[in-house]
């Protein structure tokens, strides 16, 4: 399959930018779908803008999806576009359902019409497990989502399974656990922590406000995880895969590592617990079992949690450095 046109929705996001780089390295002709916005946000792909073709489209607009697929003629489609922030899904639950849930149906319908022979990747999420039924979570663990985002992702996941089984499409869902990196948005807790550690170091901020320091997640490096997406679409049969490190770490640990890397010592001097950042419903012990991915795809995470937080902190220190 390598080298054929590939379409990435959500190409301007963290995962989209890393995936675009990976596909370019592998010799693909890379296309990206972007929404028309009053402020264009292309900083994550600015360094490769001249190597990719961008198309205007929107998961809320069926016609634009059909037009984008006709123009790009992809052999592989990676649907990474979504309302990606769990906290915002409580503020905009209906829009989250439209984008993150029903939007998947729209792009699958467009694919069925334009390029049914293409291979499709759906970005599912560990947030679908929510109030977990077992630890660790695998491909057969029942879902119990605890946010509008998780509910919408569960819809997107099952509609992908249904289109695969009903229309014989090569459609795969990757159930990715939390994955971070220097390109992560500042609203996500890991990047919020590493950015604030750097900002406090340089006197640009005085404190860091967080919610539940004991919340634990299975955090990996986004650059490792996009490789798993690509590996899934190279298989002859489409199946769903959990992608995770198999280790859980707390927000508190993230603070300890980031503030140490920034040379600030004890994080407790700077962190303030703020009830405003506590979720209405917290998910439980999210930790993934990616044994199937290791067996079928030969995929394993390359970057440890500590390495990840340190590299993110160093990137923020470099970006905010006054010199």
PDB file of C-alpha atoms in Angstrom:
ATOM      1  CA  UNK A   1       0.000   0.000   0.000  1.00  0.00           C
ATOM      2  CA  UNK A   2       2.927   2.374   0.629  1.00  0.00           C
ATOM      3  CA  UNK A   3       3.273   5.373  -1.627  1.00  0.00           C
ATOM      4  CA  UNK A   4      -0.357   5.722  -2.632  1.00  0.00           C
ATOM      5  CA  UNK A   5      -2.278   8.861  -1.753  1.00  0.00           C
ATOM      6  CA  UNK A   6      -3.245   9.041   1.925  1.00  0.00           C
ATOM      7  CA  UNK A   7      -5.816  11.416   3.416  1.00  0.00           C
ATOM      8  CA  UNK A   8      -5.585  12.612   7.018  1.00  0.00           C
ATOM      9  CA  UNK A   9      -8.515  14.425   8.598  1.00  0.00           C
ATOM     10  CA  UNK A  10      -7.341  16.449  11.570  1.00  0.00           C
ATOM     11  CA  UNK A  11      -3.908  16.877   9.969  1.00  0.00           C
ATOM     12  CA  UNK A  12      -3.273  20.111  11.884  1.00  0.00           C
ATOM     13  CA  UNK A  13      -3.546  18.337  15.253  1.00  0.00           C
ATOM     14  CA  UNK A  14      -0.820  16.615  17.241  1.00  0.00           C
ATOM     15  CA  UNK A  15      -1.399  13.127  15.810  1.00  0.00           C
ATOM     16  CA  UNK A  16      -2.101  14.411  12.314  1.00  0.00           C
ATOM     17  CA  UNK A  17       1.208  16.249  12.123  1.00  0.00           C
ATOM     18  CA  UNK A  18       3.245  13.275  13.376  1.00  0.00           C
ATOM     19  CA  UNK A  19       1.384  10.911  11.039  1.00  0.00           C
ATOM     20  CA  UNK A  20       1.940  13.221   8.055  1.00  0.00           C
ATOM     21  CA  UNK A  21       5.684  13.205   8.764  1.00  0.00           C
ATOM     22  CA  UNK A  22       5.705   9.401   9.017  1.00  0.00           C
ATOM     23  CA  UNK A  23       3.810   8.933   5.743  1.00  0.00           C
ATOM     24  CA  UNK A  24       6.058  11.407   3.916  1.00  0.00           C
ATOM     25  CA  UNK A  25       9.094   9.465   5.137  1.00  0.00           C
ATOM     26  CA  UNK A  26       7.502   6.320   3.706  1.00  0.00           C
ATOM     27  CA  UNK A  27       7.009   7.944   0.304  1.00  0.00           C
ATOM     28  CA  UNK A  28       3.279   8.633   0.435  1.00  0.00           C
ATOM     29  CA  UNK A  29       1.506  11.426  -1.371  1.00  0.00           C
ATOM     30  CA  UNK A  30      -0.068  13.075   1.673  1.00  0.00           C
ATOM     31  CA  UNK A  31      -3.379  14.948   1.643  1.00  0.00           C
ATOM     32  CA  UNK A  32      -4.932  16.679   4.618  1.00  0.00           C
ATOM     33  CA  UNK A  33      -8.457  17.876   5.284  1.00  0.00           C
ATOM     34  CA  UNK A  34      -8.820  21.168   7.131  1.00  0.00           C
ATOM     35  CA  UNK A  35     -11.836  23.147   8.276  1.00  0.00           C
ATOM     36  CA  UNK A  36     -12.333  26.706   7.099  1.00  0.00           C
ATOM     37  CA  UNK A  37     -11.633  28.922  10.093  1.00  0.00           C
ATOM     38  CA  UNK A  38     -11.288  32.641  10.658  1.00  0.00           C
ATOM     39  CA  UNK A  39      -7.865  31.991  12.186  1.00  0.00           C
ATOM     40  CA  UNK A  40      -5.748  29.429  10.359  1.00  0.00           C
ATOM     41  CA  UNK A  41      -3.786  27.191  12.735  1.00  0.00           C
ATOM     42  CA  UNK A  42      -1.128  25.366  10.778  1.00  0.00           C
ATOM     43  CA  UNK A  43       1.893  25.721  13.079  1.00  0.00           C
ATOM     44  CA  UNK A  44       2.245  21.954  13.655  1.00  0.00           C
ATOM     45  CA  UNK A  45       2.559  21.284   9.912  1.00  0.00           C
ATOM     46  CA  UNK A  46       4.213  24.534   8.816  1.00  0.00           C
ATOM     47  CA  UNK A  47       7.546  22.754   8.226  1.00  0.00           C
ATOM     48  CA  UNK A  48       5.929  20.308   5.758  1.00  0.00           C
ATOM     49  CA  UNK A  49       3.274  22.551   4.166  1.00  0.00           C
ATOM     50  CA  UNK A  50       5.019  22.468   0.788  1.00  0.00           C
ATOM     51  CA  UNK A  51       5.031  18.638   0.806  1.00  0.00           C
ATOM     52  CA  UNK A  52       1.322  18.067   1.446  1.00  0.00           C
ATOM     53  CA  UNK A  53      -1.931  18.966  -0.314  1.00  0.00           C
ATOM     54  CA  UNK A  54      -4.663  20.505   1.819  1.00  0.00           C
ATOM     55  CA  UNK A  55      -8.391  20.299   1.084  1.00  0.00           C
ATOM     56  CA  UNK A  56     -11.183  22.236   2.762  1.00  0.00           C
ATOM     57  CA  UNK A  57     -13.734  19.936   4.311  1.00  0.00           C
ATOM     58  CA  UNK A  58     -15.775  19.442   7.443  1.00  0.00           C
ATOM     59  CA  UNK A  59     -17.096  16.350   9.241  1.00  0.00           C
ATOM     60  CA  UNK A  60     -20.400  18.215   9.615  1.00  0.00           C
ATOM     61  CA  UNK A  61     -20.771  18.614   5.845  1.00  0.00           C
ATOM     62  CA  UNK A  62     -21.309  15.471   3.746  1.00  0.00           C
ATOM     63  CA  UNK A  63     -20.782  17.177   0.384  1.00  0.00           C
ATOM     64  CA  UNK A  64     -17.346  18.494   1.378  1.00  0.00           C
ATOM     65  CA  UNK A  65     -16.260  14.994   2.429  1.00  0.00           C
ATOM     66  CA  UNK A  66     -17.276  13.520  -0.916  1.00  0.00           C
ATOM     67  CA  UNK A  67     -15.474  16.330  -2.754  1.00  0.00           C
ATOM     68  CA  UNK A  68     -12.320  15.862  -0.644  1.00  0.00           C
ATOM     69  CA  UNK A  69     -12.231  12.116  -1.321  1.00  0.00           C
ATOM     70  CA  UNK A  70     -12.786  12.655  -5.043  1.00  0.00           C
ATOM     71  CA  UNK A  71      -9.968  15.190  -5.183  1.00  0.00           C
ATOM     72  CA  UNK A  72      -7.455  13.168  -3.163  1.00  0.00           C
ATOM     73  CA  UNK A  73      -8.372   9.625  -4.305  1.00  0.00           C
ATOM     74  CA  UNK A  74      -6.796   8.047  -1.221  1.00  0.00           C
ATOM     75  CA  UNK A  75      -5.787   4.427  -0.787  1.00  0.00           C
ATOM     76  CA  UNK A  76      -5.625   5.071   2.963  1.00  0.00           C
ATOM     77  CA  UNK A  77      -7.870   7.354   5.059  1.00  0.00           C
ATOM     78  CA  UNK A  78      -6.968   8.301   8.621  1.00  0.00           C
ATOM     79  CA  UNK A  79      -9.899   9.901  10.446  1.00  0.00           C
ATOM     80  CA  UNK A  80      -8.242  11.836  13.274  1.00  0.00           C
ATOM     81  CA  UNK A  81     -10.545  14.867  13.243  1.00  0.00           C
ATOM     82  CA  UNK A  82     -12.759  15.255  16.312  1.00  0.00           C
ATOM     83  CA  UNK A  83     -13.671  17.478  19.216  1.00  0.00           C
ATOM     84  CA  UNK A  84     -10.591  16.200  20.992  1.00  0.00           C
ATOM     85  CA  UNK A  85     -10.750  17.646  24.493  1.00  0.00           C
ATOM     86  CA  UNK A  86     -12.807  15.774  27.082  1.00  0.00           C
ATOM     87  CA  UNK A  87     -13.513  18.818  29.284  1.00  0.00           C
ATOM     88  CA  UNK A  88     -14.950  20.823  26.359  1.00  0.00           C
ATOM     89  CA  UNK A  89     -17.317  17.954  25.573  1.00  0.00           C
ATOM     90  CA  UNK A  90     -19.221  18.822  28.761  1.00  0.00           C
ATOM     91  CA  UNK A  91     -19.598  22.414  27.529  1.00  0.00           C
ATOM     92  CA  UNK A  92     -20.530  21.445  23.949  1.00  0.00           C
ATOM     93  CA  UNK A  93     -22.046  17.951  24.212  1.00  0.00           C
ATOM     94  CA  UNK A  94     -24.234  18.139  21.108  1.00  0.00           C
ATOM     95  CA  UNK A  95     -21.458  19.483  18.877  1.00  0.00           C
ATOM     96  CA  UNK A  96     -19.152  16.767  20.240  1.00  0.00           C
ATOM     97  CA  UNK A  97     -21.742  14.137  19.277  1.00  0.00           C
ATOM     98  CA  UNK A  98     -21.982  15.573  15.755  1.00  0.00           C
ATOM     99  CA  UNK A  99     -18.236  15.818  15.138  1.00  0.00           C
ATOM    100  CA  UNK A 100     -16.838  12.881  17.042  1.00  0.00           C
ATOM    101  CA  UNK A 101     -19.741  10.473  16.578  1.00  0.00           C
ATOM    102  CA  UNK A 102     -21.965  11.181  13.594  1.00  0.00           C
ATOM    103  CA  UNK A 103     -19.033  12.679  11.656  1.00  0.00           C
ATOM    104  CA  UNK A 104     -17.532   9.186  11.428  1.00  0.00           C
ATOM    105  CA  UNK A 105     -20.690   7.947   9.713  1.00  0.00           C
ATOM    106  CA  UNK A 106     -20.495  10.793   7.215  1.00  0.00           C
ATOM    107  CA  UNK A 107     -16.937  10.018   6.196  1.00  0.00           C
ATOM    108  CA  UNK A 108     -17.634   6.266   5.990  1.00  0.00           C
ATOM    109  CA  UNK A 109     -20.630   7.015   3.747  1.00  0.00           C
ATOM    110  CA  UNK A 110     -18.453   9.257   1.576  1.00  0.00           C
ATOM    111  CA  UNK A 111     -15.812   6.525   1.374  1.00  0.00           C
ATOM    112  CA  UNK A 112     -18.462   3.947   0.422  1.00  0.00           C
ATOM    113  CA  UNK A 113     -19.576   6.231  -2.401  1.00  0.00           C
ATOM    114  CA  UNK A 114     -16.183   7.395  -3.717  1.00  0.00           C
ATOM    115  CA  UNK A 115     -13.459   4.887  -2.798  1.00  0.00           C
ATOM    116  CA  UNK A 116     -14.823   1.735  -1.133  1.00  0.00           C
ATOM    117  CA  UNK A 117     -11.564  -0.098  -1.860  1.00  0.00           C
ATOM    118  CA  UNK A 118      -9.543   2.282   0.315  1.00  0.00           C
ATOM    119  CA  UNK A 119      -8.398   1.392   3.835  1.00  0.00           C
ATOM    120  CA  UNK A 120      -9.884   3.365   6.718  1.00  0.00           C
ATOM    121  CA  UNK A 121      -8.526   4.136  10.179  1.00  0.00           C
ATOM    122  CA  UNK A 122     -10.807   5.452  12.932  1.00  0.00           C
ATOM    123  CA  UNK A 123      -9.267   7.136  15.979  1.00  0.00           C
ATOM    124  CA  UNK A 124     -11.076   5.463  18.866  1.00  0.00           C
ATOM    125  CA  UNK A 125     -10.185   6.284  22.465  1.00  0.00           C
ATOM    126  CA  UNK A 126      -9.540   4.746  25.867  1.00  0.00           C
ATOM    127  CA  UNK A 127     -12.156   7.223  27.168  1.00  0.00           C
ATOM    128  CA  UNK A 128     -14.740   4.741  25.830  1.00  0.00           C
ATOM    129  CA  UNK A 129     -13.854   2.433  28.748  1.00  0.00           C
ATOM    130  CA  UNK A 130     -14.620   5.179  31.291  1.00  0.00           C
ATOM    131  CA  UNK A 131     -15.918   3.425  34.412  1.00  0.00           C
ATOM    132  CA  UNK A 132     -13.776   0.407  33.684  1.00  0.00           C
ATOM    133  CA  UNK A 133     -15.178  -3.103  33.787  1.00  0.00           C
ATOM    134  CA  UNK A 134     -11.737  -4.727  34.132  1.00  0.00           C
ATOM    135  CA  UNK A 135      -8.072  -3.783  34.547  1.00  0.00           C
ATOM    136  CA  UNK A 136      -6.188  -3.697  32.241  1.00  0.00           C
ATOM    137  CA  UNK A 137      -8.513  -2.962  29.300  1.00  0.00           C
ATOM    138  CA  UNK A 138      -8.291  -4.916  26.051  1.00  0.00           C
ATOM    139  CA  UNK A 139     -10.201  -5.059  22.755  1.00  0.00           C
ATOM    140  CA  UNK A 140     -12.961  -7.165  24.394  1.00  0.00           C
ATOM    141  CA  UNK A 141     -13.457  -5.026  27.541  1.00  0.00           C
ATOM    142  CA  UNK A 142     -17.008  -3.557  27.615  1.00  0.00           C
ATOM    143  CA  UNK A 143     -17.329   0.219  27.267  1.00  0.00           C
ATOM    144  CA  UNK A 144     -18.812   2.456  29.976  1.00  0.00           C
ATOM    145  CA  UNK A 145     -17.960   6.014  28.831  1.00  0.00           C
ATOM    146  CA  UNK A 146     -18.069   8.806  31.428  1.00  0.00           C
ATOM    147  CA  UNK A 147     -18.156  11.934  29.260  1.00  0.00           C
ATOM    148  CA  UNK A 148     -19.961  13.172  26.135  1.00  0.00           C
ATOM    149  CA  UNK A 149     -16.596  12.725  24.368  1.00  0.00           C
ATOM    150  CA  UNK A 150     -16.349   9.077  25.438  1.00  0.00           C
ATOM    151  CA  UNK A 151     -19.947   8.413  24.393  1.00  0.00           C
ATOM    152  CA  UNK A 152     -19.360   9.996  20.965  1.00  0.00           C
ATOM    153  CA  UNK A 153     -16.146   7.994  20.493  1.00  0.00           C
ATOM    154  CA  UNK A 154     -18.037   4.784  21.327  1.00  0.00           C
ATOM    155  CA  UNK A 155     -20.566   5.617  18.610  1.00  0.00           C
ATOM    156  CA  UNK A 156     -17.747   6.285  16.133  1.00  0.00           C
ATOM    157  CA  UNK A 157     -16.103   3.015  17.101  1.00  0.00           C
ATOM    158  CA  UNK A 158     -19.196   0.866  16.662  1.00  0.00           C
ATOM    159  CA  UNK A 159     -20.295   2.535  13.423  1.00  0.00           C
ATOM    160  CA  UNK A 160     -16.837   1.694  12.025  1.00  0.00           C
ATOM    161  CA  UNK A 161     -17.274  -1.946  13.080  1.00  0.00           C
ATOM    162  CA  UNK A 162     -20.741  -1.970  11.501  1.00  0.00           C
ATOM    163  CA  UNK A 163     -19.537  -0.574   8.174  1.00  0.00           C
ATOM    164  CA  UNK A 164     -16.687  -3.088   8.113  1.00  0.00           C
ATOM    165  CA  UNK A 165     -19.037  -6.010   8.711  1.00  0.00           C
ATOM    166  CA  UNK A 166     -22.002  -4.776   6.648  1.00  0.00           C
ATOM    167  CA  UNK A 167     -20.217  -3.386   3.579  1.00  0.00           C
ATOM    168  CA  UNK A 168     -16.956  -5.350   3.680  1.00  0.00           C
ATOM    169  CA  UNK A 169     -14.889  -2.183   4.033  1.00  0.00           C
ATOM    170  CA  UNK A 170     -11.286  -2.342   5.259  1.00  0.00           C
ATOM    171  CA  UNK A 171     -12.112  -0.247   8.328  1.00  0.00           C
ATOM    172  CA  UNK A 172     -10.038  -0.420  11.508  1.00  0.00           C
ATOM    173  CA  UNK A 173     -10.360   1.290  14.884  1.00  0.00           C
ATOM    174  CA  UNK A 174      -7.309   2.027  16.993  1.00  0.00           C
ATOM    175  CA  UNK A 175      -8.273   2.280  20.661  1.00  0.00           C
ATOM    176  CA  UNK A 176      -5.467   4.607  21.694  1.00  0.00           C
ATOM    177  CA  UNK A 177      -4.770   5.385  25.308  1.00  0.00           C
ATOM    178  CA  UNK A 178      -3.480   8.847  26.232  1.00  0.00           C
ATOM    179  CA  UNK A 179      -0.595   9.870  24.016  1.00  0.00           C
ATOM    180  CA  UNK A 180       1.288  13.109  24.382  1.00  0.00           C
ATOM    181  CA  UNK A 181       4.193  15.104  23.002  1.00  0.00           C
ATOM    182  CA  UNK A 182       5.596  18.615  22.590  1.00  0.00           C
ATOM    183  CA  UNK A 183       2.836  19.363  20.033  1.00  0.00           C
ATOM    184  CA  UNK A 184       0.059  18.593  22.521  1.00  0.00           C
ATOM    185  CA  UNK A 185      -2.373  21.452  23.133  1.00  0.00           C
ATOM    186  CA  UNK A 186      -1.866  23.474  26.307  1.00  0.00           C
ATOM    187  CA  UNK A 187      -5.320  22.456  27.582  1.00  0.00           C
ATOM    188  CA  UNK A 188      -4.161  18.847  28.076  1.00  0.00           C
ATOM    189  CA  UNK A 189      -2.810  18.156  31.547  1.00  0.00           C
ATOM    190  CA  UNK A 190       0.644  16.801  30.629  1.00  0.00           C
ATOM    191  CA  UNK A 191       1.450  19.748  28.364  1.00  0.00           C
ATOM    192  CA  UNK A 192      -0.123  22.164  30.830  1.00  0.00           C
ATOM    193  CA  UNK A 193       2.308  20.842  33.446  1.00  0.00           C
ATOM    194  CA  UNK A 194       5.447  20.887  31.274  1.00  0.00           C
ATOM    195  CA  UNK A 195       4.662  24.356  29.884  1.00  0.00           C
ATOM    196  CA  UNK A 196       4.057  25.782  33.356  1.00  0.00           C
ATOM    197  CA  UNK A 197       7.252  24.215  34.694  1.00  0.00           C
ATOM    198  CA  UNK A 198       9.167  26.031  31.939  1.00  0.00           C
ATOM    199  CA  UNK A 199       7.182  29.254  32.384  1.00  0.00           C
ATOM    200  CA  UNK A 200       7.769  29.303  36.157  1.00  0.00           C
ATOM    201  CA  UNK A 201      11.456  28.604  35.571  1.00  0.00           C
ATOM    202  CA  UNK A 202      11.721  31.761  33.430  1.00  0.00           C
ATOM    203  CA  UNK A 203       9.493  33.896  35.658  1.00  0.00           C
ATOM    204  CA  UNK A 204       6.640  33.947  33.139  1.00  0.00           C
ATOM    205  CA  UNK A 205       4.218  32.309  35.582  1.00  0.00           C
ATOM    206  CA  UNK A 206       4.042  31.921  39.348  1.00  0.00           C
ATOM    207  CA  UNK A 207       1.763  28.932  39.865  1.00  0.00           C
ATOM    208  CA  UNK A 208       0.081  25.940  38.233  1.00  0.00           C
ATOM    209  CA  UNK A 209      -3.577  25.184  38.947  1.00  0.00           C
ATOM    210  CA  UNK A 210      -4.673  21.555  38.641  1.00  0.00           C
ATOM    211  CA  UNK A 211      -7.587  19.325  39.658  1.00  0.00           C
ATOM    212  CA  UNK A 212      -7.073  15.739  40.798  1.00  0.00           C
ATOM    213  CA  UNK A 213      -3.340  15.016  41.252  1.00  0.00           C
ATOM    214  CA  UNK A 214      -4.052  11.350  41.935  1.00  0.00           C
ATOM    215  CA  UNK A 215      -5.814  10.758  38.607  1.00  0.00           C
ATOM    216  CA  UNK A 216      -3.884   8.093  36.717  1.00  0.00           C
ATOM    217  CA  UNK A 217      -3.565   7.488  33.002  1.00  0.00           C
ATOM    218  CA  UNK A 218      -1.672   5.212  30.662  1.00  0.00           C
ATOM    219  CA  UNK A 219       0.451   7.848  28.882  1.00  0.00           C
ATOM    220  CA  UNK A 220       2.595   7.196  25.793  1.00  0.00           C
ATOM    221  CA  UNK A 221       4.400   9.226  23.129  1.00  0.00           C
ATOM    222  CA  UNK A 222       2.230  10.281  20.167  1.00  0.00           C
ATOM    223  CA  UNK A 223       5.101   9.738  17.736  1.00  0.00           C
ATOM    224  CA  UNK A 224       5.197   6.051  18.724  1.00  0.00           C
ATOM    225  CA  UNK A 225       1.416   5.739  18.469  1.00  0.00           C
ATOM    226  CA  UNK A 226       0.976   7.057  14.914  1.00  0.00           C
ATOM    227  CA  UNK A 227       3.256   4.248  13.748  1.00  0.00           C
ATOM    228  CA  UNK A 228       0.679   1.805  15.140  1.00  0.00           C
ATOM    229  CA  UNK A 229      -2.039   3.514  13.068  1.00  0.00           C
ATOM    230  CA  UNK A 230      -0.031   2.947   9.899  1.00  0.00           C
ATOM    231  CA  UNK A 231       0.748  -0.679  10.804  1.00  0.00           C
ATOM    232  CA  UNK A 232      -2.973  -1.423  11.231  1.00  0.00           C
ATOM    233  CA  UNK A 233      -3.723  -0.391   7.648  1.00  0.00           C
ATOM    234  CA  UNK A 234      -0.933  -2.568   6.263  1.00  0.00           C
ATOM    235  CA  UNK A 235      -2.698  -5.727   7.400  1.00  0.00           C
ATOM    236  CA  UNK A 236      -4.820  -7.657   4.903  1.00  0.00           C
ATOM    237  CA  UNK A 237      -7.651  -8.008   7.419  1.00  0.00           C
ATOM    238  CA  UNK A 238      -9.106  -5.090   9.341  1.00  0.00           C
ATOM    239  CA  UNK A 239      -9.302  -5.551  13.097  1.00  0.00           C
ATOM    240  CA  UNK A 240      -9.401  -3.264  16.124  1.00  0.00           C
ATOM    241  CA  UNK A 241      -6.401  -2.732  18.395  1.00  0.00           C
ATOM    242  CA  UNK A 242      -5.671  -1.281  21.819  1.00  0.00           C
ATOM    243  CA  UNK A 243      -2.513   0.849  21.737  1.00  0.00           C
ATOM    244  CA  UNK A 244      -1.062   1.558  25.183  1.00  0.00           C
ATOM    245  CA  UNK A 245       2.042   1.267  27.353  1.00  0.00           C
ATOM    246  CA  UNK A 246       0.446  -1.001  29.964  1.00  0.00           C
ATOM    247  CA  UNK A 247       1.628   1.323  32.755  1.00  0.00           C
ATOM    248  CA  UNK A 248      -0.382   3.872  34.727  1.00  0.00           C
ATOM    249  CA  UNK A 249       1.129   7.083  36.085  1.00  0.00           C
ATOM    250  CA  UNK A 250      -0.429   9.887  38.098  1.00  0.00           C
ATOM    251  CA  UNK A 251      -0.688  13.611  37.445  1.00  0.00           C
ATOM    252  CA  UNK A 252       1.434  13.972  40.587  1.00  0.00           C
ATOM    253  CA  UNK A 253       4.272  11.928  39.015  1.00  0.00           C
ATOM    254  CA  UNK A 254       4.073  14.095  35.915  1.00  0.00           C
ATOM    255  CA  UNK A 255       4.514  17.200  38.088  1.00  0.00           C
ATOM    256  CA  UNK A 256       7.480  15.694  39.932  1.00  0.00           C
ATOM    257  CA  UNK A 257       9.352  14.822  36.730  1.00  0.00           C
ATOM    258  CA  UNK A 258       8.583  18.076  34.879  1.00  0.00           C
ATOM    259  CA  UNK A 259       9.538  20.388  37.750  1.00  0.00           C
ATOM    260  CA  UNK A 260      12.701  18.384  38.387  1.00  0.00           C
ATOM    261  CA  UNK A 261      13.652  18.563  34.699  1.00  0.00           C
ATOM    262  CA  UNK A 262      13.107  22.331  34.820  1.00  0.00           C
ATOM    263  CA  UNK A 263      15.448  22.562  37.803  1.00  0.00           C
ATOM    264  CA  UNK A 264      12.733  23.801  40.168  1.00  0.00           C
ATOM    265  CA  UNK A 265      12.853  21.001  42.732  1.00  0.00           C
ATOM    266  CA  UNK A 266       9.673  20.367  44.709  1.00  0.00           C
ATOM    267  CA  UNK A 267       6.559  20.926  42.582  1.00  0.00           C
ATOM    268  CA  UNK A 268       4.351  21.392  45.681  1.00  0.00           C
ATOM    269  CA  UNK A 269       5.631  24.949  46.104  1.00  0.00           C
ATOM    270  CA  UNK A 270       4.002  25.916  42.803  1.00  0.00           C
ATOM    271  CA  UNK A 271       0.925  23.666  42.345  1.00  0.00           C
ATOM    272  CA  UNK A 272      -2.502  24.797  43.603  1.00  0.00           C
ATOM    273  CA  UNK A 273      -5.466  22.421  43.700  1.00  0.00           C
ATOM    274  CA  UNK A 274      -8.406  24.121  41.998  1.00  0.00           C
ATOM    275  CA  UNK A 275     -11.885  22.490  42.129  1.00  0.00           C
ATOM    276  CA  UNK A 276     -12.662  24.141  38.759  1.00  0.00           C
ATOM    277  CA  UNK A 277     -10.440  21.534  37.082  1.00  0.00           C
ATOM    278  CA  UNK A 278     -12.099  18.483  38.630  1.00  0.00           C
ATOM    279  CA  UNK A 279     -14.287  16.597  36.110  1.00  0.00           C
ATOM    280  CA  UNK A 280     -18.040  16.100  36.760  1.00  0.00           C
ATOM    281  CA  UNK A 281     -17.390  12.345  36.425  1.00  0.00           C
ATOM    282  CA  UNK A 282     -13.850  11.007  36.684  1.00  0.00           C
ATOM    283  CA  UNK A 283     -12.822   7.859  34.829  1.00  0.00           C
ATOM    284  CA  UNK A 284     -11.314   5.072  36.869  1.00  0.00           C
ATOM    285  CA  UNK A 285      -8.146   3.095  36.354  1.00  0.00           C
ATOM    286  CA  UNK A 286      -7.407   3.414  32.635  1.00  0.00           C
ATOM    287  CA  UNK A 287      -4.549   1.101  31.702  1.00  0.00           C
ATOM    288  CA  UNK A 288      -4.297  -0.685  28.379  1.00  0.00           C
ATOM    289  CA  UNK A 289      -3.364  -4.202  27.344  1.00  0.00           C
ATOM    290  CA  UNK A 290      -1.754  -3.955  23.902  1.00  0.00           C
ATOM    291  CA  UNK A 291      -0.732  -7.628  23.665  1.00  0.00           C
ATOM    292  CA  UNK A 292      -2.759  -8.078  20.459  1.00  0.00           C
ATOM    293  CA  UNK A 293      -0.948  -5.160  18.793  1.00  0.00           C
ATOM    294  CA  UNK A 294       2.390  -6.640  19.803  1.00  0.00           C
ATOM    295  CA  UNK A 295       1.393 -10.057  18.429  1.00  0.00           C
ATOM    296  CA  UNK A 296      -0.223  -8.950  15.139  1.00  0.00           C
ATOM    297  CA  UNK A 297       1.570  -5.672  14.355  1.00  0.00           C
ATOM    298  CA  UNK A 298       4.905  -6.145  16.095  1.00  0.00           C
ATOM    299  CA  UNK A 299       4.218  -2.820  17.809  1.00  0.00           C
ATOM    300  CA  UNK A 300       5.556  -1.808  21.196  1.00  0.00           C
ATOM    301  CA  UNK A 301       6.026   1.650  22.746  1.00  0.00           C
ATOM    302  CA  UNK A 302       9.592   2.927  22.429  1.00  0.00           C
ATOM    303  CA  UNK A 303       9.413   5.868  24.853  1.00  0.00           C
ATOM    304  CA  UNK A 304       8.959   5.567  28.623  1.00  0.00           C
ATOM    305  CA  UNK A 305       6.703   7.879  30.621  1.00  0.00           C
ATOM    306  CA  UNK A 306       9.650   9.585  32.269  1.00  0.00           C
ATOM    307  CA  UNK A 307      11.438  10.094  28.936  1.00  0.00           C
ATOM    308  CA  UNK A 308       8.224  11.531  27.475  1.00  0.00           C
ATOM    309  CA  UNK A 309       7.676  14.101  30.245  1.00  0.00           C
ATOM    310  CA  UNK A 310      11.347  15.090  30.196  1.00  0.00           C
ATOM    311  CA  UNK A 311      11.420  15.599  26.414  1.00  0.00           C
ATOM    312  CA  UNK A 312       8.195  17.646  26.598  1.00  0.00           C
ATOM    313  CA  UNK A 313       9.634  19.793  29.393  1.00  0.00           C
ATOM    314  CA  UNK A 314      12.869  20.346  27.464  1.00  0.00           C
ATOM    315  CA  UNK A 315      10.881  21.374  24.390  1.00  0.00           C
ATOM    316  CA  UNK A 316       8.924  23.931  26.439  1.00  0.00           C
ATOM    317  CA  UNK A 317      12.099  25.211  28.116  1.00  0.00           C
ATOM    318  CA  UNK A 318      13.601  25.727  24.668  1.00  0.00           C
ATOM    319  CA  UNK A 319      10.461  27.379  23.280  1.00  0.00           C
ATOM    320  CA  UNK A 320      10.083  29.788  26.203  1.00  0.00           C
ATOM    321  CA  UNK A 321      13.786  30.514  26.703  1.00  0.00           C
ATOM    322  CA  UNK A 322      14.397  34.289  26.725  1.00  0.00           C
ATOM    323  CA  UNK A 323      17.816  33.844  25.116  1.00  0.00           C
TER     324      UNK A 323
END
